[in-house]
Amino acid sequence: MADTDVELHVEFRGVSKSYDGQTLVVRDLDLDVRKGELFTLLGPSGSGKTTSLMMLAGFEAPTAGDILIDGSSVRETPPRKRGIGVVFQNYALFPHMTVGRNLSFPLEIRGVSEERQAEKVRRALEVVRLEGLQNRRPDELSGGQQQRVAIARALVSEPRLVLMDEPLGALDRRLREEMQLEIRRIQHDLGVTVVYVTHDQQEAMAMSSRVAVFHRGRIQQVADPETLYEEPEREFVARFIGDNNILRGQVTAVSGGTCVAETPGGPVKAVPVRPFRPGEPTALAIRPERVVLSSRRGLANEFEARIEEVLFIGDHLRMRLDLCGNRNFIVKIPNTVGHGAVLKGDRVRLGWAQMDCRALPDERAAV
Amino acid sequence: MARPLRSARLRAAALTLPLAAFVVVTFVAPLALMLVRSVHEPQVADALPRTLAALERWDGGSLPGEPAFRALGTELRELDGRRGLGAVATRVNRIESGMRSRMLATGRALGPGSPESWRDAVLAADPVWGEARAWLALQRAGERFTLRHYLRALDLDRDSSGAVVRISPDQRIYVPLLLRTLLVSLAITAICLVLGYPVAYLIANAPPSRSNLLLLLVLVPFWTSLLVRTTSWIVLLQNQGVVNDILVAVGLVAEDGRLALVYNMFGTLVAMTQILLPFMILPLYAVMNSISPEHMRAASSLGATFRQGFVRVYWPQTMPGVAAGSLLVFILAIGYYITPALVGGRTGQLISNMIAYHMQESLNWGLAAALGVILLACVAVLYAVFDRLVGIERMRLAS
């Protein structure tokens, strides 16, 4: 973090967590969350992202390391004094209270006067566009409405930091996409910092200012969504974010910003993400939509292969080929004029540019 | 389509028939019989039909006429001959004490044949027949349908004019006993709630392996007979029992000052609380188990202390379990019989022990039935009140 003019809101400093004293759920985590950003912890289940969030909220204590909020350690601060709003996975709305009572709960606890309470509750409901539902009980609301109430409750006492733990996991796809925009809008309007946990990479891409990709308790890469997609630095990130074809091979030559790797199907020119030595194993990542079916020359990598399968997806065609040792090599072609003629069994010429092929360290050996 | 569906439904319904029959035979029918028995007592009316017919036009004050004496004399003599007089005399005796021996004596004294004046002969056999109260007792015992068991069960009686009055304070038994039973049941329910709530909380919030073990410990008492558990309490609590021995050994209690821990109300309270505790813990556990731990976390993230979170968020959500457990324990306690009978001594008896006494010892089944019906009514009333306050549909016995 070379920038000195960005203000840090949350810092993880060498944080580790173990529940049983042996296996580390989170290992030596360093993380900076800037003020006013929507920061996402992304990873498969069991990767340590939720545990990290719970440590930030104060529900779990780090086994080692420290967490700082606004520059000061919160090691000794109980959850109720951290001034953090939390949106839980299953909303955790209090079923025996009306929506209004759910929202005024944190205000009552803090001794806010009744008039101010009513005003704040009204405003919070306005923010999530649920005006007039004060007197309903949570079980009388739809999943999406409950979600909005949970967000409103986390915001009602005006915290500067809001944590969300898979808040959209229980919603169907359409509603989820709507709520993604909604959360983004609220976060932007209120200018709060949001730390968001999800296992859905599309959700993370659509919403986040920056994303930290978790795998086995470690952060693989922290970057904005576009960088993560275009410039993954680890094989796990390349495979987890979007679709990627992975070709395995050995680096044979390195020169400047390029390298050549020998695959079962022949040499492939690529861009290494870090300096390689000749002979090192590598995983080459090529996005399916960057592969071009063409007879036009000039592509750094060109091959010929048989189409094993063609799937019609709607907006694109999805072809499976057997290429350079990867029997599951996927090519996506946009469904535009002139692409209807590709058939299973056809032999085609295809290729991709060198800059669309990233040489990553092979992680098969690493555990 | 509709026909096979309906026959399938009928077949499914038929599977419940054995249970329905079982419930009718073992529950509905005895309950109905009890209700009938508490108001219907035809034995005296059947045994002395002519006497009671002769008394129909009696004014109730002066002595009845010769026909009544003749009917009484002949019927008592016949009953004595059939050895049926004792049972009838016992019933009359419940209305006017002393009448049993008088009637037996009269029946025995009357010789065969027809005397000139039945009136003289009967009066000679026992002068009690010269008093109106003896005849009144006969008349009242001869009512086929009667509320007198209920009056008796509520410590009421009819005076000579027939008005309902409370009996003298030193003779009142049943109402104080009923009140004591309600109070003890309430106390046991409260103790079970206070003891059971933290246990249920612990089990519901422990990691699965530990919660299973704890749950097992709660259920272990069910593996042994109720009788064994109750008598174990005698072993523990009696004068020379384990608890007293320890107290003496530690020096808290003098050797000659051993505490009376059993055969009194204390023994009943302790033993019944222990026996009924699982019935409180299990419904509480079922409800607590369904409350997500996220709720308490949410409360603390919203600024609440543990106490605030518990009072405002957790406790209200356990109300269905509190209600279910309390109702269950209370209803079980109010009709409990074996434990108070064994460890209750004289002061620790409850209303069911009195019902058992009238069933087995005094053989006054009518009174026993009336007490049973009153007990049932108490439970029904409490249940209705409870429904109003808490709402039965909110109650949960399992998740």
PDB file of N, CA and C in Angstrom, chain A residues 43-83:
ATOM      1  N   GLY A  43     -14.370 -16.303  -1.565  1.00  0.00           N
ATOM      2  CA  GLY A  43     -13.690 -17.587  -1.493  1.00  0.00           C
ATOM      3  C   GLY A  43     -14.699 -18.706  -1.358  1.00  0.00           C
ATOM      4  N   PRO A  44     -14.243 -19.954  -1.623  1.00  0.00           N
ATOM      5  CA  PRO A  44     -15.164 -21.075  -1.433  1.00  0.00           C
ATOM      6  C   PRO A  44     -15.452 -21.281   0.061  1.00  0.00           C
ATOM      7  N   SER A  45     -16.422 -22.133   0.388  1.00  0.00           N
ATOM      8  CA  SER A  45     -16.746 -22.331   1.801  1.00  0.00           C
ATOM      9  C   SER A  45     -15.562 -22.981   2.503  1.00  0.00           C
ATOM     10  N   GLY A  46     -15.322 -22.552   3.736  1.00  0.00           N
ATOM     11  CA  GLY A  46     -14.200 -23.083   4.491  1.00  0.00           C
ATOM     12  C   GLY A  46     -12.883 -22.419   4.170  1.00  0.00           C
ATOM     13  N   SER A  47     -12.924 -21.304   3.430  1.00  0.00           N
ATOM     14  CA  SER A  47     -11.669 -20.653   3.070  1.00  0.00           C
ATOM     15  C   SER A  47     -11.235 -19.621   4.109  1.00  0.00           C
ATOM     16  N   GLY A  48     -12.074 -19.396   5.123  1.00  0.00           N
ATOM     17  CA  GLY A  48     -11.677 -18.491   6.201  1.00  0.00           C
ATOM     18  C   GLY A  48     -12.262 -17.101   6.103  1.00  0.00           C
ATOM     19  N   LYS A  49     -13.087 -16.848   5.069  1.00  0.00           N
ATOM     20  CA  LYS A  49     -13.587 -15.483   4.891  1.00  0.00           C
ATOM     21  C   LYS A  49     -14.591 -15.090   5.969  1.00  0.00           C
ATOM     22  N   THR A  50     -15.528 -16.016   6.279  1.00  0.00           N
ATOM     23  CA  THR A  50     -16.523 -15.690   7.307  1.00  0.00           C
ATOM     24  C   THR A  50     -15.865 -15.567   8.680  1.00  0.00           C
ATOM     25  N   THR A  51     -14.908 -16.448   8.961  1.00  0.00           N
ATOM     26  CA  THR A  51     -14.194 -16.366  10.237  1.00  0.00           C
ATOM     27  C   THR A  51     -13.505 -15.010  10.376  1.00  0.00           C
ATOM     28  N   SER A  52     -12.904 -14.540   9.281  1.00  0.00           N
ATOM     29  CA  SER A  52     -12.255 -13.232   9.327  1.00  0.00           C
ATOM     30  C   SER A  52     -13.267 -12.131   9.640  1.00  0.00           C
ATOM     31  N   LEU A  53     -14.445 -12.247   9.008  1.00  0.00           N
ATOM     32  CA  LEU A  53     -15.476 -11.233   9.236  1.00  0.00           C
ATOM     33  C   LEU A  53     -15.942 -11.266  10.696  1.00  0.00           C
ATOM     34  N   MET A  54     -16.105 -12.496  11.232  1.00  0.00           N
ATOM     35  CA  MET A  54     -16.579 -12.636  12.612  1.00  0.00           C
ATOM     36  C   MET A  54     -15.550 -12.086  13.604  1.00  0.00           C
ATOM     37  N   MET A  55     -14.270 -12.209  13.246  1.00  0.00           N
ATOM     38  CA  MET A  55     -13.229 -11.640  14.108  1.00  0.00           C
ATOM     39  C   MET A  55     -13.296 -10.115  14.064  1.00  0.00           C
ATOM     40  N   LEU A  56     -13.598  -9.598  12.888  1.00  0.00           N
ATOM     41  CA  LEU A  56     -13.711  -8.137  12.768  1.00  0.00           C
ATOM     42  C   LEU A  56     -14.922  -7.633  13.561  1.00  0.00           C
ATOM     43  N   ALA A  57     -16.019  -8.416  13.516  1.00  0.00           N
ATOM     44  CA  ALA A  57     -17.210  -8.015  14.261  1.00  0.00           C
ATOM     45  C   ALA A  57     -17.010  -8.175  15.761  1.00  0.00           C
ATOM     46  N   GLY A  58     -16.063  -9.052  16.148  1.00  0.00           N
ATOM     47  CA  GLY A  58     -15.792  -9.259  17.568  1.00  0.00           C
ATOM     48  C   GLY A  58     -16.440 -10.498  18.143  1.00  0.00           C
ATOM     49  N   PHE A  59     -17.041 -11.329  17.296  1.00  0.00           N
ATOM     50  CA  PHE A  59     -17.696 -12.539  17.798  1.00  0.00           C
ATOM     51  C   PHE A  59     -16.694 -13.670  17.992  1.00  0.00           C
ATOM     52  N   GLU A  60     -15.553 -13.544  17.326  1.00  0.00           N
ATOM     53  CA  GLU A  60     -14.480 -14.515  17.518  1.00  0.00           C
ATOM     54  C   GLU A  60     -13.219 -13.723  17.825  1.00  0.00           C
ATOM     55  N   ALA A  61     -12.339 -14.301  18.650  1.00  0.00           N
ATOM     56  CA  ALA A  61     -11.090 -13.626  18.971  1.00  0.00           C
ATOM     57  C   ALA A  61      -9.972 -14.233  18.137  1.00  0.00           C
ATOM     58  N   PRO A  62      -9.079 -13.400  17.573  1.00  0.00           N
ATOM     59  CA  PRO A  62      -7.946 -13.952  16.827  1.00  0.00           C
ATOM     60  C   PRO A  62      -7.055 -14.777  17.744  1.00  0.00           C
ATOM     61  N   THR A  63      -6.496 -15.877  17.197  1.00  0.00           N
ATOM     62  CA  THR A  63      -5.540 -16.675  17.970  1.00  0.00           C
ATOM     63  C   THR A  63      -4.204 -15.936  18.027  1.00  0.00           C
ATOM     64  N   ALA A  64      -3.895 -15.255  16.922  1.00  0.00           N
ATOM     65  CA  ALA A  64      -2.673 -14.452  16.903  1.00  0.00           C
ATOM     66  C   ALA A  64      -2.922 -13.234  16.024  1.00  0.00           C
ATOM     67  N   GLY A  65      -2.109 -12.210  16.217  1.00  0.00           N
ATOM     68  CA  GLY A  65      -2.236 -11.019  15.391  1.00  0.00           C
ATOM     69  C   GLY A  65      -3.223 -10.025  15.984  1.00  0.00           C
ATOM     70  N   ASP A  66      -3.458  -8.945  15.229  1.00  0.00           N
ATOM     71  CA  ASP A  66      -4.301  -7.882  15.774  1.00  0.00           C
ATOM     72  C   ASP A  66      -5.158  -7.279  14.660  1.00  0.00           C
ATOM     73  N   ILE A  67      -6.295  -6.745  15.070  1.00  0.00           N
ATOM     74  CA  ILE A  67      -7.184  -6.073  14.126  1.00  0.00           C
ATOM     75  C   ILE A  67      -7.304  -4.619  14.575  1.00  0.00           C
ATOM     76  N   LEU A  68      -7.176  -3.706  13.624  1.00  0.00           N
ATOM     77  CA  LEU A  68      -7.288  -2.289  13.959  1.00  0.00           C
ATOM     78  C   LEU A  68      -8.473  -1.672  13.226  1.00  0.00           C
ATOM     79  N   ILE A  69      -9.224  -0.875  13.939  1.00  0.00           N
ATOM     80  CA  ILE A  69     -10.275  -0.095  13.298  1.00  0.00           C
ATOM     81  C   ILE A  69      -9.933   1.371  13.537  1.00  0.00           C
ATOM     82  N   ASP A  70      -9.886   2.153  12.469  1.00  0.00           N
ATOM     83  CA  ASP A  70      -9.483   3.557  12.549  1.00  0.00           C
ATOM     84  C   ASP A  70      -8.151   3.705  13.266  1.00  0.00           C
ATOM     85  N   GLY A  71      -7.282   2.739  13.031  1.00  0.00           N
ATOM     86  CA  GLY A  71      -5.927   2.868  13.545  1.00  0.00           C
ATOM     87  C   GLY A  71      -5.711   2.345  14.951  1.00  0.00           C
ATOM     88  N   SER A  72      -6.819   1.990  15.674  1.00  0.00           N
ATOM     89  CA  SER A  72      -6.553   1.493  17.022  1.00  0.00           C
ATOM     90  C   SER A  72      -7.057   0.054  17.174  1.00  0.00           C
ATOM     91  N   SER A  73      -6.323  -0.692  17.972  1.00  0.00           N
ATOM     92  CA  SER A  73      -6.609  -2.113  18.148  1.00  0.00           C
ATOM     93  C   SER A  73      -7.979  -2.306  18.815  1.00  0.00           C
ATOM     94  N   VAL A  74      -8.725  -3.311  18.318  1.00  0.00           N
ATOM     95  CA  VAL A  74     -10.030  -3.594  18.925  1.00  0.00           C
ATOM     96  C   VAL A  74      -9.985  -4.926  19.684  1.00  0.00           C
ATOM     97  N   ARG A  75      -8.763  -5.362  19.979  1.00  0.00           N
ATOM     98  CA  ARG A  75      -8.597  -6.635  20.674  1.00  0.00           C
ATOM     99  C   ARG A  75      -9.446  -6.707  21.950  1.00  0.00           C
ATOM    100  N   GLU A  76      -9.479  -5.603  22.690  1.00  0.00           N
ATOM    101  CA  GLU A  76     -10.198  -5.603  23.966  1.00  0.00           C
ATOM    102  C   GLU A  76     -11.601  -5.010  23.854  1.00  0.00           C
ATOM    103  N   THR A  77     -12.035  -4.707  22.638  1.00  0.00           N
ATOM    104  CA  THR A  77     -13.339  -4.050  22.491  1.00  0.00           C
ATOM    105  C   THR A  77     -14.427  -5.084  22.215  1.00  0.00           C
ATOM    106  N   PRO A  78     -15.450  -5.163  23.086  1.00  0.00           N
ATOM    107  CA  PRO A  78     -16.544  -6.113  22.819  1.00  0.00           C
ATOM    108  C   PRO A  78     -17.354  -5.664  21.606  1.00  0.00           C
ATOM    109  N   PRO A  79     -18.074  -6.598  20.959  1.00  0.00           N
ATOM    110  CA  PRO A  79     -18.815  -6.284  19.731  1.00  0.00           C
ATOM    111  C   PRO A  79     -19.712  -5.060  19.884  1.00  0.00           C
ATOM    112  N   ARG A  80     -20.360  -4.930  21.053  1.00  0.00           N
ATOM    113  CA  ARG A  80     -21.352  -3.857  21.168  1.00  0.00           C
ATOM    114  C   ARG A  80     -20.712  -2.482  21.184  1.00  0.00           C
ATOM    115  N   LYS A  81     -19.396  -2.438  21.421  1.00  0.00           N
ATOM    116  CA  LYS A  81     -18.740  -1.136  21.465  1.00  0.00           C
ATOM    117  C   LYS A  81     -17.915  -0.851  20.222  1.00  0.00           C
ATOM    118  N   ARG A  82     -17.985  -1.772  19.242  1.00  0.00           N
ATOM    119  CA  ARG A  82     -17.162  -1.557  18.042  1.00  0.00           C
ATOM    120  C   ARG A  82     -17.834  -0.604  17.056  1.00  0.00           C
ATOM    121  N   GLY A  83     -19.133  -0.359  17.266  1.00  0.00           N
ATOM    122  CA  GLY A  83     -19.828   0.571  16.377  1.00  0.00           C
ATOM    123  C   GLY A  83     -19.905   0.067  14.949  1.00  0.00           C
TER     124      GLY A  83
END
